[in-house]
XYZ file of C-alpha atoms in Angstrom:
745
model
C 0.000 0.000 0.000
C 1.242 3.445 -0.870
C 2.359 5.365 2.153
C 0.769 8.557 3.329
C 2.327 12.000 3.514
C 1.268 15.333 4.859
C 1.269 16.713 1.321
C -0.258 13.669 -0.432
C -2.512 11.215 1.357
C -5.059 8.483 0.811
C -7.366 9.891 3.476
C -10.467 11.696 2.261
C -11.925 13.868 4.996
C -15.375 15.404 4.774
C -16.849 18.090 7.022
C -20.555 18.488 7.552
C -21.846 21.526 5.638
C -22.536 24.618 7.630
C -25.838 26.441 7.706
C -29.424 25.285 8.048
C -30.621 22.059 6.475
C -32.227 22.136 3.064
C -36.022 22.139 3.113
C -38.197 20.817 0.335
C -41.271 22.788 -0.629
C -44.594 21.103 0.176
C -45.224 18.294 -2.274
C -48.250 17.689 -4.425
C -51.059 15.738 -2.803
C -50.278 17.038 0.675
C -53.587 18.664 1.097
C -57.019 17.083 2.571
C -59.292 14.356 1.229
C -58.886 10.711 0.387
C -56.399 9.658 -2.257
C -56.066 6.381 -4.052
C -55.308 3.187 -2.191
C -57.015 4.284 0.996
C -54.701 7.264 1.564
C -55.999 10.549 2.868
C -54.397 13.568 1.202
C -55.460 16.555 3.247
C -56.549 18.716 0.321
C -57.491 18.498 -3.373
C -55.870 15.705 -5.307
C -52.929 17.316 -7.077
C -51.048 16.355 -10.174
C -48.076 17.271 -12.267
C -45.690 17.377 -9.331
C -46.610 20.946 -8.438
C -47.023 22.407 -4.979
C -50.537 21.982 -3.611
C -52.592 25.099 -3.012
C -52.906 26.152 0.617
C -56.621 25.694 1.078
C -58.810 24.530 3.924
C -61.600 22.948 1.917
C -62.213 19.204 2.091
C -60.773 16.768 -0.425
C -61.580 16.632 -4.083
C -62.908 13.677 -5.984
C -60.310 13.573 -8.695
C -60.879 14.966 -12.150
C -58.377 16.087 -14.749
C -55.694 18.161 -13.058
C -54.439 21.295 -14.785
C -51.429 23.435 -13.933
C -52.816 26.507 -12.256
C -52.270 29.387 -9.915
C -54.467 28.958 -6.861
C -55.373 31.772 -4.507
C -56.643 30.697 -1.085
C -58.910 33.080 0.756
C -59.873 32.606 4.378
C -63.585 32.947 5.047
C -65.353 33.059 8.423
C -66.128 29.738 10.083
C -69.294 28.207 8.689
C -69.291 30.354 5.557
C -70.195 28.829 2.226
C -67.359 28.031 -0.185
C -66.307 30.952 -2.359
C -67.085 30.286 -6.034
C -64.202 29.967 -8.469
C -65.233 32.993 -10.558
C -66.478 35.594 -8.119
C -69.179 37.804 -9.737
C -68.964 41.551 -9.412
C -72.062 41.665 -7.268
C -70.760 39.045 -4.811
C -70.302 39.406 -1.081
C -68.263 42.461 0.053
C -65.615 40.219 1.618
C -65.143 38.252 -1.615
C -65.009 41.412 -3.670
C -62.508 42.966 -1.295
C -60.292 39.893 -1.499
C -60.450 39.828 -5.295
C -59.575 43.501 -5.552
C -56.621 42.990 -3.221
C -55.288 40.244 -5.493
C -55.743 42.423 -8.572
C -53.909 45.281 -6.896
C -51.039 42.973 -6.019
C -50.781 41.766 -9.625
C -50.749 45.371 -10.840
C -48.080 46.429 -8.346
C -45.988 43.407 -9.337
C -46.178 44.410 -13.033
C -48.117 41.244 -13.910
C -50.531 43.023 -16.213
C -51.347 39.961 -18.282
C -52.417 37.923 -15.277
C -54.330 40.905 -13.861
C -56.232 41.393 -17.114
C -57.194 37.716 -17.330
C -58.392 37.634 -13.718
C -60.334 40.874 -14.138
C -62.134 39.514 -17.217
C -62.908 36.291 -15.335
C -64.468 38.259 -12.483
C -66.161 40.773 -14.816
C -64.662 43.777 -13.053
C -64.011 47.112 -14.702
C -60.472 48.494 -14.575
C -61.807 51.600 -12.849
C -63.054 49.424 -10.008
C -59.533 48.168 -9.399
C -57.946 51.599 -9.655
C -60.543 53.186 -7.415
C -60.038 50.933 -4.405
C -56.751 52.356 -3.230
C -57.894 54.102 -0.090
C -59.871 51.430 1.748
C -57.594 48.548 0.652
C -54.228 50.162 1.241
C -54.334 50.793 4.934
C -55.377 49.270 8.217
C -56.632 45.733 8.479
C -57.200 45.542 4.727
C -53.491 45.687 3.979
C -52.645 43.120 6.638
C -55.349 40.743 5.391
C -54.268 41.224 1.794
C -50.628 40.575 2.684
C -51.540 37.417 4.576
C -53.669 36.296 1.651
C -51.147 37.077 -1.064
C -48.361 35.329 0.796
C -50.244 32.080 0.229
C -50.313 32.331 -3.598
C -48.650 29.120 -4.797
C -48.421 27.210 -8.043
C -50.615 24.111 -7.954
C -52.537 21.563 -9.966
C -55.769 20.853 -8.069
C -58.730 18.834 -9.127
C -62.226 20.260 -8.760
C -62.876 21.392 -5.199
C -65.506 19.524 -3.236
C -67.833 21.169 -0.731
C -66.887 21.060 2.921
C -67.978 18.082 5.008
C -71.331 18.646 6.708
C -71.060 20.342 10.044
C -67.337 21.081 9.827
C -67.651 24.787 9.162
C -64.371 24.718 7.227
C -63.570 27.927 5.423
C -63.935 28.129 1.667
C -61.243 28.774 -0.928
C -61.325 30.820 -4.084
C -59.365 29.038 -6.811
C -58.679 30.709 -10.141
C -57.310 28.049 -12.470
C -55.784 28.378 -15.900
C -53.050 27.233 -18.221
C -49.580 27.953 -16.934
C -48.314 29.439 -20.177
C -46.694 32.712 -21.097
C -49.692 33.941 -23.148
C -52.920 33.350 -21.253
C -56.064 32.463 -23.154
C -59.276 34.390 -22.406
C -60.560 33.459 -18.994
C -57.248 31.882 -17.963
C -54.491 33.075 -15.685
C -50.896 33.323 -16.855
C -47.989 31.831 -14.979
C -46.803 33.580 -11.850
C -43.262 32.991 -10.602
C -43.156 31.675 -7.051
C -40.311 30.853 -4.696
C -39.259 27.202 -4.409
C -38.563 27.480 -0.698
C -41.374 28.384 1.725
C -41.260 31.986 2.854
C -41.531 32.533 6.606
C -44.417 34.980 6.225
C -46.247 32.499 4.004
C -45.692 29.736 6.519
C -46.977 31.781 9.439
C -49.961 33.242 7.593
C -51.921 29.995 7.997
C -52.190 30.749 11.718
C -54.361 33.792 10.956
C -57.284 31.384 10.949
C -58.237 31.238 14.605
C -61.127 30.552 16.932
C -62.019 31.801 20.375
C -58.711 31.647 22.329
C -60.535 30.937 25.570
C -62.034 27.776 24.062
C -58.771 26.087 22.998
C -58.356 24.242 26.284
C -61.963 23.064 26.105
C -61.531 21.893 22.490
C -58.403 19.915 23.322
C -59.808 18.516 26.581
C -62.970 17.384 24.813
C -61.054 15.492 22.152
C -58.714 14.022 24.774
C -61.677 12.760 26.807
C -63.291 11.264 23.704
C -60.136 9.389 22.681
C -59.391 8.106 26.177
C -62.954 6.764 26.480
C -62.949 5.055 23.075
C -62.343 1.345 22.565
C -58.822 0.051 23.117
C -58.408 -0.829 19.453
C -59.035 2.808 18.437
C -57.472 4.580 21.404
C -53.875 3.764 20.475
C -54.275 5.032 16.906
C -56.227 8.193 17.753
C -53.773 9.083 20.529
C -51.306 9.955 17.760
C -53.319 13.158 17.258
C -52.390 14.600 20.652
C -48.895 15.834 19.851
C -49.423 17.544 16.445
C -52.709 19.111 17.584
C -51.065 20.379 20.767
C -48.205 21.979 18.821
C -50.366 23.670 16.198
C -52.951 24.954 18.674
C -50.168 26.411 20.826
C -48.528 28.066 17.806
C -51.872 29.547 16.719
C -52.332 31.115 20.138
C -48.797 32.522 20.129
C -49.020 33.860 16.582
C -52.286 35.627 17.282
C -50.727 37.192 20.409
C -52.834 35.389 23.001
C -49.759 34.903 25.153
C -51.497 34.216 28.461
C -53.817 31.645 26.914
C -50.854 30.031 25.146
C -48.881 29.780 28.386
C -51.835 28.242 30.206
C -52.478 25.806 27.339
C -48.837 24.676 27.286
C -48.586 24.183 31.048
C -51.814 22.200 31.182
C -51.172 19.718 28.354
C -47.422 19.458 27.640
C -47.008 16.762 30.292
C -49.455 14.507 28.429
C -47.165 14.148 25.397
C -44.942 11.131 24.746
C -41.493 11.206 26.361
C -39.659 11.101 23.030
C -41.071 14.545 22.117
C -39.629 16.256 25.196
C -36.677 17.795 23.334
C -39.036 19.315 20.771
C -41.307 20.604 23.513
C -38.383 22.366 25.186
C -37.768 24.266 21.963
C -41.475 24.966 21.624
C -41.667 26.386 25.146
C -39.197 29.113 24.144
C -41.615 30.433 21.496
C -43.749 32.669 23.676
C -44.193 35.684 21.365
C -45.098 36.171 17.728
C -41.672 37.666 17.035
C -39.972 34.470 18.236
C -41.616 32.421 15.503
C -39.992 34.215 12.583
C -36.725 32.584 11.640
C -37.145 29.658 14.035
C -36.069 26.543 12.125
C -37.893 24.059 14.336
C -41.193 25.874 13.922
C -40.625 26.286 10.178
C -39.874 22.572 9.802
C -43.040 21.627 11.652
C -45.191 23.974 9.599
C -43.840 23.160 6.150
C -43.891 19.375 6.612
C -47.309 17.920 7.241
C -47.307 15.611 10.232
C -48.060 12.101 8.948
C -50.391 9.808 10.899
C -51.156 6.245 9.795
C -54.681 5.323 10.928
C -57.115 2.549 10.034
C -60.283 3.529 8.203
C -62.515 2.589 11.150
C -60.575 4.825 13.551
C -60.619 7.710 11.081
C -64.383 7.484 10.564
C -64.876 7.438 14.342
C -62.822 10.641 14.687
C -64.595 12.330 11.810
C -68.068 11.604 13.217
C -67.087 12.917 16.644
C -65.740 16.218 15.298
C -68.800 16.738 13.127
C -71.245 15.979 15.934
C -69.443 18.274 18.375
C -69.038 21.034 15.768
C -65.368 21.167 16.787
C -64.311 23.345 13.866
C -60.976 24.378 15.330
C -59.696 20.824 15.678
C -61.064 19.813 12.290
C -59.423 22.782 10.555
C -56.038 21.821 11.994
C -56.516 18.214 10.890
C -57.343 19.387 7.377
C -54.649 22.046 7.135
C -51.632 20.609 8.949
C -51.933 16.814 9.109
C -51.606 14.078 6.507
C -53.728 11.100 7.538
C -52.587 7.940 5.774
C -55.638 5.634 5.865
C -55.360 1.873 5.448
C -58.013 -0.836 5.340
C -57.824 -3.506 7.992
C -57.530 -3.954 11.737
C -56.175 -1.010 13.762
C -52.578 -1.288 14.902
C -51.725 -2.059 18.507
C -49.959 0.329 20.877
C -46.729 -1.665 20.494
C -46.862 -1.546 16.702
C -47.462 2.199 16.698
C -44.737 2.965 19.240
C -42.235 1.042 17.126
C -42.797 3.320 14.117
C -43.458 6.825 15.477
C -41.118 9.405 16.969
C -39.689 11.387 14.049
C -39.994 15.137 13.632
C -42.731 14.816 10.993
C -44.497 11.643 12.141
C -44.390 8.381 10.201
C -43.395 7.952 6.581
C -46.141 7.837 3.989
C -46.615 4.359 2.621
C -45.980 5.570 -0.940
C -42.512 6.667 0.152
C -41.444 3.012 0.505
C -43.088 1.500 -2.567
C -40.373 2.250 -5.132
C -38.402 -0.718 -6.425
C -34.951 -0.958 -4.882
C -32.200 -3.058 -6.459
C -30.646 -4.313 -3.241
C -28.757 -7.234 -4.774
C -25.013 -7.282 -5.401
C -23.292 -6.709 -8.715
C -21.446 -9.594 -10.345
C -17.811 -9.642 -9.303
C -15.294 -9.069 -12.109
C -13.285 -12.082 -13.211
C -9.846 -11.910 -11.615
C -7.343 -14.756 -11.696
C -5.896 -15.478 -8.294
C -2.241 -16.604 -8.446
C -1.296 -19.535 -6.256
C 0.721 -18.967 -3.106
C 4.100 -20.610 -2.695
C 2.593 -23.077 -0.260
C -0.097 -23.971 -2.791
C 2.478 -24.616 -5.506
C 4.037 -27.328 -3.409
C 2.120 -30.398 -4.451
C 3.199 -32.493 -1.509
C 3.591 -31.939 2.200
C 6.493 -32.968 4.393
C 5.395 -36.610 4.434
C 5.255 -36.749 0.663
C 1.460 -37.041 0.519
C -0.702 -34.725 -1.629
C -2.139 -31.790 0.294
C -5.865 -31.781 0.899
C -7.702 -28.794 -0.464
C -9.882 -26.989 2.005
C -13.520 -26.846 0.946
C -14.748 -23.371 0.092
C -17.359 -21.963 2.410
C -20.337 -20.260 0.800
C -21.482 -17.880 3.537
C -24.691 -15.890 3.469
C -22.869 -12.580 3.349
C -20.262 -13.282 0.689
C -20.489 -11.767 -2.767
C -21.636 -14.198 -5.429
C -20.029 -14.577 -8.829
C -23.473 -15.293 -10.309
C -25.845 -12.510 -11.295
C -28.172 -11.657 -8.404
C -31.817 -11.356 -9.593
C -32.272 -8.396 -7.217
C -29.129 -6.627 -8.429
C -29.257 -3.491 -10.565
C -28.169 -3.629 -14.220
C -24.402 -3.730 -14.462
C -24.300 -0.422 -16.338
C -27.002 1.399 -14.320
C -24.434 3.799 -12.913
C -20.931 4.313 -14.343
C -18.392 2.542 -12.164
C -14.654 3.141 -12.637
C -12.618 0.412 -14.231
C -10.368 -1.529 -11.921
C -6.771 -0.312 -11.897
C -3.872 -2.675 -11.392
C -3.608 -1.610 -7.750
C -7.323 -2.350 -7.278
C -6.905 -5.814 -8.770
C -3.963 -6.530 -6.482
C -6.024 -5.448 -3.483
C -8.906 -7.708 -4.529
C -6.524 -10.616 -4.909
C -5.220 -10.013 -1.407
C -8.829 -9.831 -0.199
C -9.658 -13.183 -1.778
C -6.625 -14.798 -0.192
C -7.563 -13.395 3.217
C -11.108 -14.692 2.721
C -9.857 -18.260 2.517
C -8.424 -17.827 6.030
C -11.540 -16.136 7.423
C -13.079 -17.514 10.597
C -16.712 -18.557 10.226
C -18.491 -16.794 13.088
C -21.627 -17.828 14.934
C -23.115 -18.218 18.415
C -20.536 -20.886 19.196
C -17.616 -19.041 17.613
C -17.468 -15.379 18.614
C -14.767 -13.023 17.309
C -11.874 -11.600 19.279
C -11.952 -7.843 19.847
C -8.883 -5.612 19.623
C -9.491 -2.162 21.126
C -7.462 0.919 20.151
C -7.642 3.525 22.912
C -6.754 7.146 22.174
C -4.993 8.357 25.321
C -4.542 12.018 26.277
C -6.831 13.012 23.395
C -7.039 16.597 24.580
C -7.687 17.617 20.969
C -11.110 15.948 21.208
C -11.604 12.813 19.116
C -14.569 13.371 16.765
C -14.185 10.729 14.026
C -12.372 7.430 13.403
C -11.902 5.207 10.360
C -9.895 2.084 9.509
C -8.767 1.006 6.051
C -10.414 -2.051 4.535
C -7.182 -4.020 4.844
C -6.883 -2.912 8.501
C -3.410 -1.436 7.999
C -4.142 2.203 8.839
C -6.309 3.997 11.378
C -7.239 7.679 11.118
C -8.678 10.021 13.717
C -10.391 13.355 13.159
C -10.074 15.860 15.988
C -11.742 19.007 17.226
C -8.492 20.951 16.744
C -9.037 20.585 12.947
C -6.296 17.979 12.432
C -6.449 14.486 10.978
C -3.935 12.005 12.403
C -3.103 8.768 10.623
C -1.350 5.810 12.301
C 0.064 2.627 10.863
C -1.063 -0.416 12.825
C 1.375 -2.731 11.017
C 5.180 -2.830 11.108
C 5.193 -0.938 7.795
C 5.772 2.762 8.498
C 4.244 5.761 6.731
C 6.420 7.646 4.251
C 6.107 10.846 2.263
C 6.615 11.106 -1.501
C 10.033 12.313 -2.649
C 10.592 15.843 -3.893
C 9.905 16.603 -7.564
C 13.610 16.797 -8.409
C 14.198 13.302 -7.029
C 11.099 11.872 -8.714
C 12.398 12.881 -12.146
C 15.354 10.518 -11.695
C 13.165 7.434 -11.081
C 12.614 4.832 -13.811
C 8.836 4.958 -14.249
C 8.786 1.587 -16.024
C 10.321 -0.334 -13.134
C 8.224 -2.917 -11.304
C 8.792 -1.346 -7.886
C 8.115 2.241 -8.931
C 5.609 2.685 -6.094
C 8.327 1.889 -3.583
C 10.955 4.060 -5.251
C 8.849 7.217 -5.101
C 8.734 7.069 -1.299
C 11.261 8.891 0.861
C 12.620 6.540 3.511
C 13.927 9.497 5.514
C 10.350 10.515 6.374
C 9.243 7.101 7.656
C 7.215 7.252 10.897
C 4.260 5.579 12.592
C 2.165 8.789 12.623
C 1.373 11.494 10.103
C -0.587 14.649 10.920
C -2.672 16.240 8.157
C -3.434 19.958 8.356
C -5.884 21.978 6.298
C -9.262 22.227 8.037
C -10.254 25.275 10.032
C -12.764 23.565 12.315
C -13.566 20.234 13.988
C -13.317 17.206 11.677
C -16.591 15.312 12.051
C -15.970 12.713 9.343
C -12.927 10.831 8.071
C -12.896 8.096 5.442
C -10.263 6.161 3.535
C -11.163 6.129 -0.146
C -10.266 2.858 -1.945
C -11.892 3.921 -5.286
C -11.989 7.447 -6.615
C -15.137 8.305 -4.717
C -14.484 11.994 -5.227
C -15.072 13.501 -8.687
C -12.077 15.781 -8.996
C -13.094 17.137 -12.406
C -16.109 18.916 -10.863
C -15.985 21.517 -8.135
C -19.763 21.346 -7.682
C -21.649 18.395 -6.120
C -22.693 15.683 -8.549
C -25.815 14.969 -6.479
C -27.623 16.900 -3.773
C -29.940 14.762 -1.635
C -32.439 17.207 -0.126
C -35.248 16.156 2.178
C -34.083 15.851 5.785
C -35.521 18.411 8.203
C -32.415 18.608 10.415
C -28.672 17.906 10.376
C -27.392 14.775 8.622
C -25.178 12.911 11.100
C -24.062 9.812 9.180
C -23.961 8.376 5.662
C -23.194 4.952 4.214
C -23.019 3.634 0.641
C -24.879 0.458 -0.276
C -22.602 -2.480 -1.195
C -23.672 -2.222 -4.855
C -22.891 1.542 -4.929
C -26.316 2.402 -6.400
C -27.734 3.831 -3.167
C -26.617 5.872 -0.188
C -28.274 5.880 3.246
C -28.363 8.934 5.510
C -29.254 9.293 9.184
C -30.447 12.612 10.539
C -31.272 14.548 13.673
C -34.875 14.651 12.395
C -34.977 11.021 13.629
C -35.411 9.503 10.167
C -33.258 7.343 7.916
C -33.478 7.887 4.170
C -32.236 5.814 1.262
C -31.316 7.760 -1.880
C -30.875 6.583 -5.453
C -27.461 7.702 -6.677
C -28.635 7.585 -10.302
C -31.299 10.290 -10.044
C -31.088 11.634 -6.485
C -34.592 10.428 -5.551
C -35.474 9.327 -2.033
C -36.654 5.718 -2.344
C -37.041 4.802 1.351
C -37.936 6.698 4.525
C -37.577 4.772 7.786
C -39.098 6.089 11.027
C -39.027 4.558 14.487
C -36.017 6.012 16.275
C -36.768 8.340 19.171
C -33.547 10.348 18.858
C -31.017 11.563 16.260
C -29.446 8.761 14.201
C -25.668 8.395 14.545
C -24.747 5.080 12.893
C -25.662 3.039 9.809
C -24.466 -0.194 8.244
C -25.630 -2.471 5.417
C -25.522 -6.244 5.600
C -22.911 -7.727 3.225
C -25.644 -9.196 1.004
C -27.212 -5.731 0.637
C -30.707 -6.764 1.774
C -30.763 -5.315 5.295
C -29.858 -2.068 7.026
C -29.061 -1.562 10.716
C -29.338 1.865 12.367
C -28.396 3.230 15.786
C -29.394 6.440 17.559
C -29.254 8.389 20.800
C -32.206 6.371 22.105
C -29.842 3.411 22.594
C -31.842 1.185 20.221
C -30.587 -0.670 17.157
C -33.274 -1.058 14.479
C -33.133 -3.534 11.601
C -34.764 -2.799 8.226
C -35.692 -4.884 5.197
C -34.720 -2.616 2.299
C -36.669 -4.467 -0.392
C -40.017 -4.326 1.455
C -39.341 -1.048 3.282
C -40.171 -2.540 6.689
C -38.707 -2.586 10.175
C -37.952 -6.221 10.964
C -36.070 -6.072 14.246
C -35.283 -4.067 17.356
C -32.210 -4.717 19.514
C -32.368 -3.320 23.053
C -29.540 -3.295 25.567
C -27.439 -0.172 25.149
C -28.063 2.623 27.637
C -26.562 5.472 25.597
C -25.995 6.625 22.019
C -25.104 3.862 19.545
C -22.135 5.393 17.709
C -21.039 2.507 15.506
C -22.505 -0.573 13.820
C -20.810 -3.238 11.672
C -21.779 -6.606 10.219
C -19.167 -9.335 10.138
C -17.718 -10.121 6.715
C -19.974 -13.162 6.385
C -23.032 -11.274 7.686
C -23.705 -13.629 10.591
C -22.916 -11.275 13.478
C -23.773 -7.613 14.061
C -21.488 -5.610 16.358
C -22.670 -2.401 18.046
C -20.561 0.151 19.917
C -21.994 2.761 22.259
C -21.221 5.722 24.469
C -22.103 3.411 27.376
C -18.548 1.974 27.037
C -19.682 -1.390 25.673
C -19.392 -3.471 22.527
C -22.288 -5.880 21.996
C -22.477 -8.783 19.553
C -25.855 -9.866 18.110
C -26.964 -12.958 16.211
C -27.843 -11.508 12.796
C -28.851 -14.841 11.267
C -31.504 -15.434 13.917
C -32.680 -11.812 13.751
C -33.522 -12.138 10.057
C -35.142 -15.576 10.191
C -38.862 -16.068 9.481
C -39.555 -12.456 8.518
C -43.184 -11.402 8.049
C -43.054 -9.639 4.696
C -46.412 -10.625 3.227
C -48.498 -8.140 1.255
C -50.704 -7.227 4.243
C -47.738 -6.470 6.482
C -46.097 -4.404 3.774
C -49.283 -2.446 3.046
C -50.341 -1.673 6.611
C -47.133 -1.749 8.616
C -48.488 -4.342 11.075
C -45.041 -5.413 12.213
C -44.627 -7.842 15.094
C -41.242 -7.428 16.742
C -39.987 -9.962 19.299
C -40.613 -8.733 22.821
C -37.248 -9.886 24.150
C -34.226 -9.079 21.996
C -31.881 -10.494 24.652
C -32.240 -13.856 22.926
C -30.228 -12.369 20.069
C -27.474 -10.976 22.298
C -24.345 -13.130 22.043
C -22.000 -11.134 24.250
C -21.322 -7.792 25.975
C -17.784 -6.461 26.347
C -17.078 -3.435 28.533
C -14.199 -0.996 28.428
C -12.836 0.626 31.563
C -13.916 4.149 30.686
C -13.794 4.520 26.909
C -16.864 5.238 24.762
C -16.847 3.110 21.600
C -16.679 5.460 18.623
C -15.806 3.054 15.791
C -16.005 -0.653 14.919
C -14.387 -2.589 12.087
C -14.296 -6.245 11.035
C -11.016 -7.312 9.438
C -11.008 -9.568 6.411
C -10.468 -12.518 8.750
C -13.394 -11.417 11.008
C -11.386 -9.956 13.874
C -13.153 -6.973 15.470
C -11.238 -3.710 15.789
C -12.767 -1.071 18.076
C -11.617 2.464 18.867
C -12.436 5.329 21.187
C -10.916 8.077 23.331
C -10.319 7.387 27.022
C -12.639 9.486 29.168
C -11.423 9.724 32.785
C -14.184 9.801 35.378
């Protein structure tokens, strides 16, 4: 292996990007009403991939979607829906709203759109020009600003009337072709921002009820749910947290500070324990001014909270809200929640608790329906030369040597084409260089000497302790051949050690390199300067803590581009860990939003969203066969996922602190987990993945049945004296290497 130098190194170090996380705009179909396949989309059924209009009417019944510009107007509770083309002699409120929109279009120099809308509403131009005084000051301006901030591009179907007894406000939608030249009666295209504006996000909270009744509304629903049948209570209890947050934010935004404080103190203790960190942030938002620019609030508002509820439970909730005329609760359900309805028996409390806990609720079922090629690519044909000991046909006694039978383990890569593997040319992979082929040959030779692990044959563990790490150890990595170990530190340095007798050397100076015969067989050795040989090299260059370090065996980095080749946007908080799939077609990410996402490298799409952790995710690892994913988080739990079906299939409990590292053995039979609780634990992976329930019903509804006692899968627990386990690594012969910085008590 080429040696490392301070000027030229094999270590690729990556810092987490600074600044707030990227937010996606609201996606189509995120509004209210029932979508296909028993899914409730809280809004009109959208199409064309556009952003759904912000409207509080009930769901549509389909129809042919058209690209349009939708304008949502808030009407008083119980008012009839506003017609699409408001006549000139309509209600004063509707006329005032329409004139405000026309004035905005005129001020924004959108004359073509203004003219089309004016013709649609049959208003004279003088009527628009003559409304300056009453519309330009006082409450009119504030209402118009709040209204206009909610103008978004959308593709809705025909709006349906509000459900009986809900009193939901109506919406005025002016639809038309989104083209540069608008036809008569149509509205031209209006440019809108991709990212949600803070004022637009907050404007939805203008819709409010009697602030003194909020506690009564919430208490009434709470009493109803707690008195319902057990089979419905667990599912409907999911409503408590999102309703509590949105009702509190409405009170704060509308400057009912005393009522908001009383509401928070009375009901925040009823929420699940895994939301306590979010509630602490929420408690700091006590004034309207605090809400602007607050990322947590913005994340909660722009991402509809997803609840997965059976159809029977949903109908029960709907009837109750209609009978009680609880408009405030119903409006929040319609506006801010996405209820994913499934047909079948309601889920149990255990099944629900296993899946909830993320910042935006559960994942929608459609998010995990894409086909994923989780199989392994066919290995390239490489001839393995015989060792000296293999060339000797006879042993010391003169008898022919017996060949050891090859072991076909469940985790090893197959030379046959995997039916679940992606096409060989789906993504461009670099051709193997001579050095890569030599490394693969060494890997194959090591594989023949690999120990077959299992419950009766556990691996040895070699622990590397970083002593006197006053710089603050923040990242660790080990090369695939286990010859080098690198540490990233808070003092912005990267330190690389050799863990073999072979020392690290720097490359010779340019003048000396010109004298070397480039055609010689040992050119890689000749370019190294023996005078610089040492066990440690320190790499300088960063100006902040190094939170990630990785040895790059293949040219992972595209050096001919200074811009990213792919940007995977979708997480609502910091991304803490990443891991490539064994077939290189996918990359998994774990985030502080308590979700794990799987991204397609080919097109950048998110093909899986896994929820269930109750804290930020800090570790990921794929099984060697590519079918399973293991994740660890601050909640101390290790969750196991079936990538093909998009299901949680296991939960490993035992750690009492953050799980910082996870690794499968080379044959895939043992999973090792390292934690801040100073322990390394070994789990029986073969038994964990036996007899999985992945039938169509389980996949469609998420009725997972996890074993109650994961201790049956625990093979061993190994404690350090006082060293949190930051990194784990299985060598090619299945020896476990662990690393961490000593933390004196």
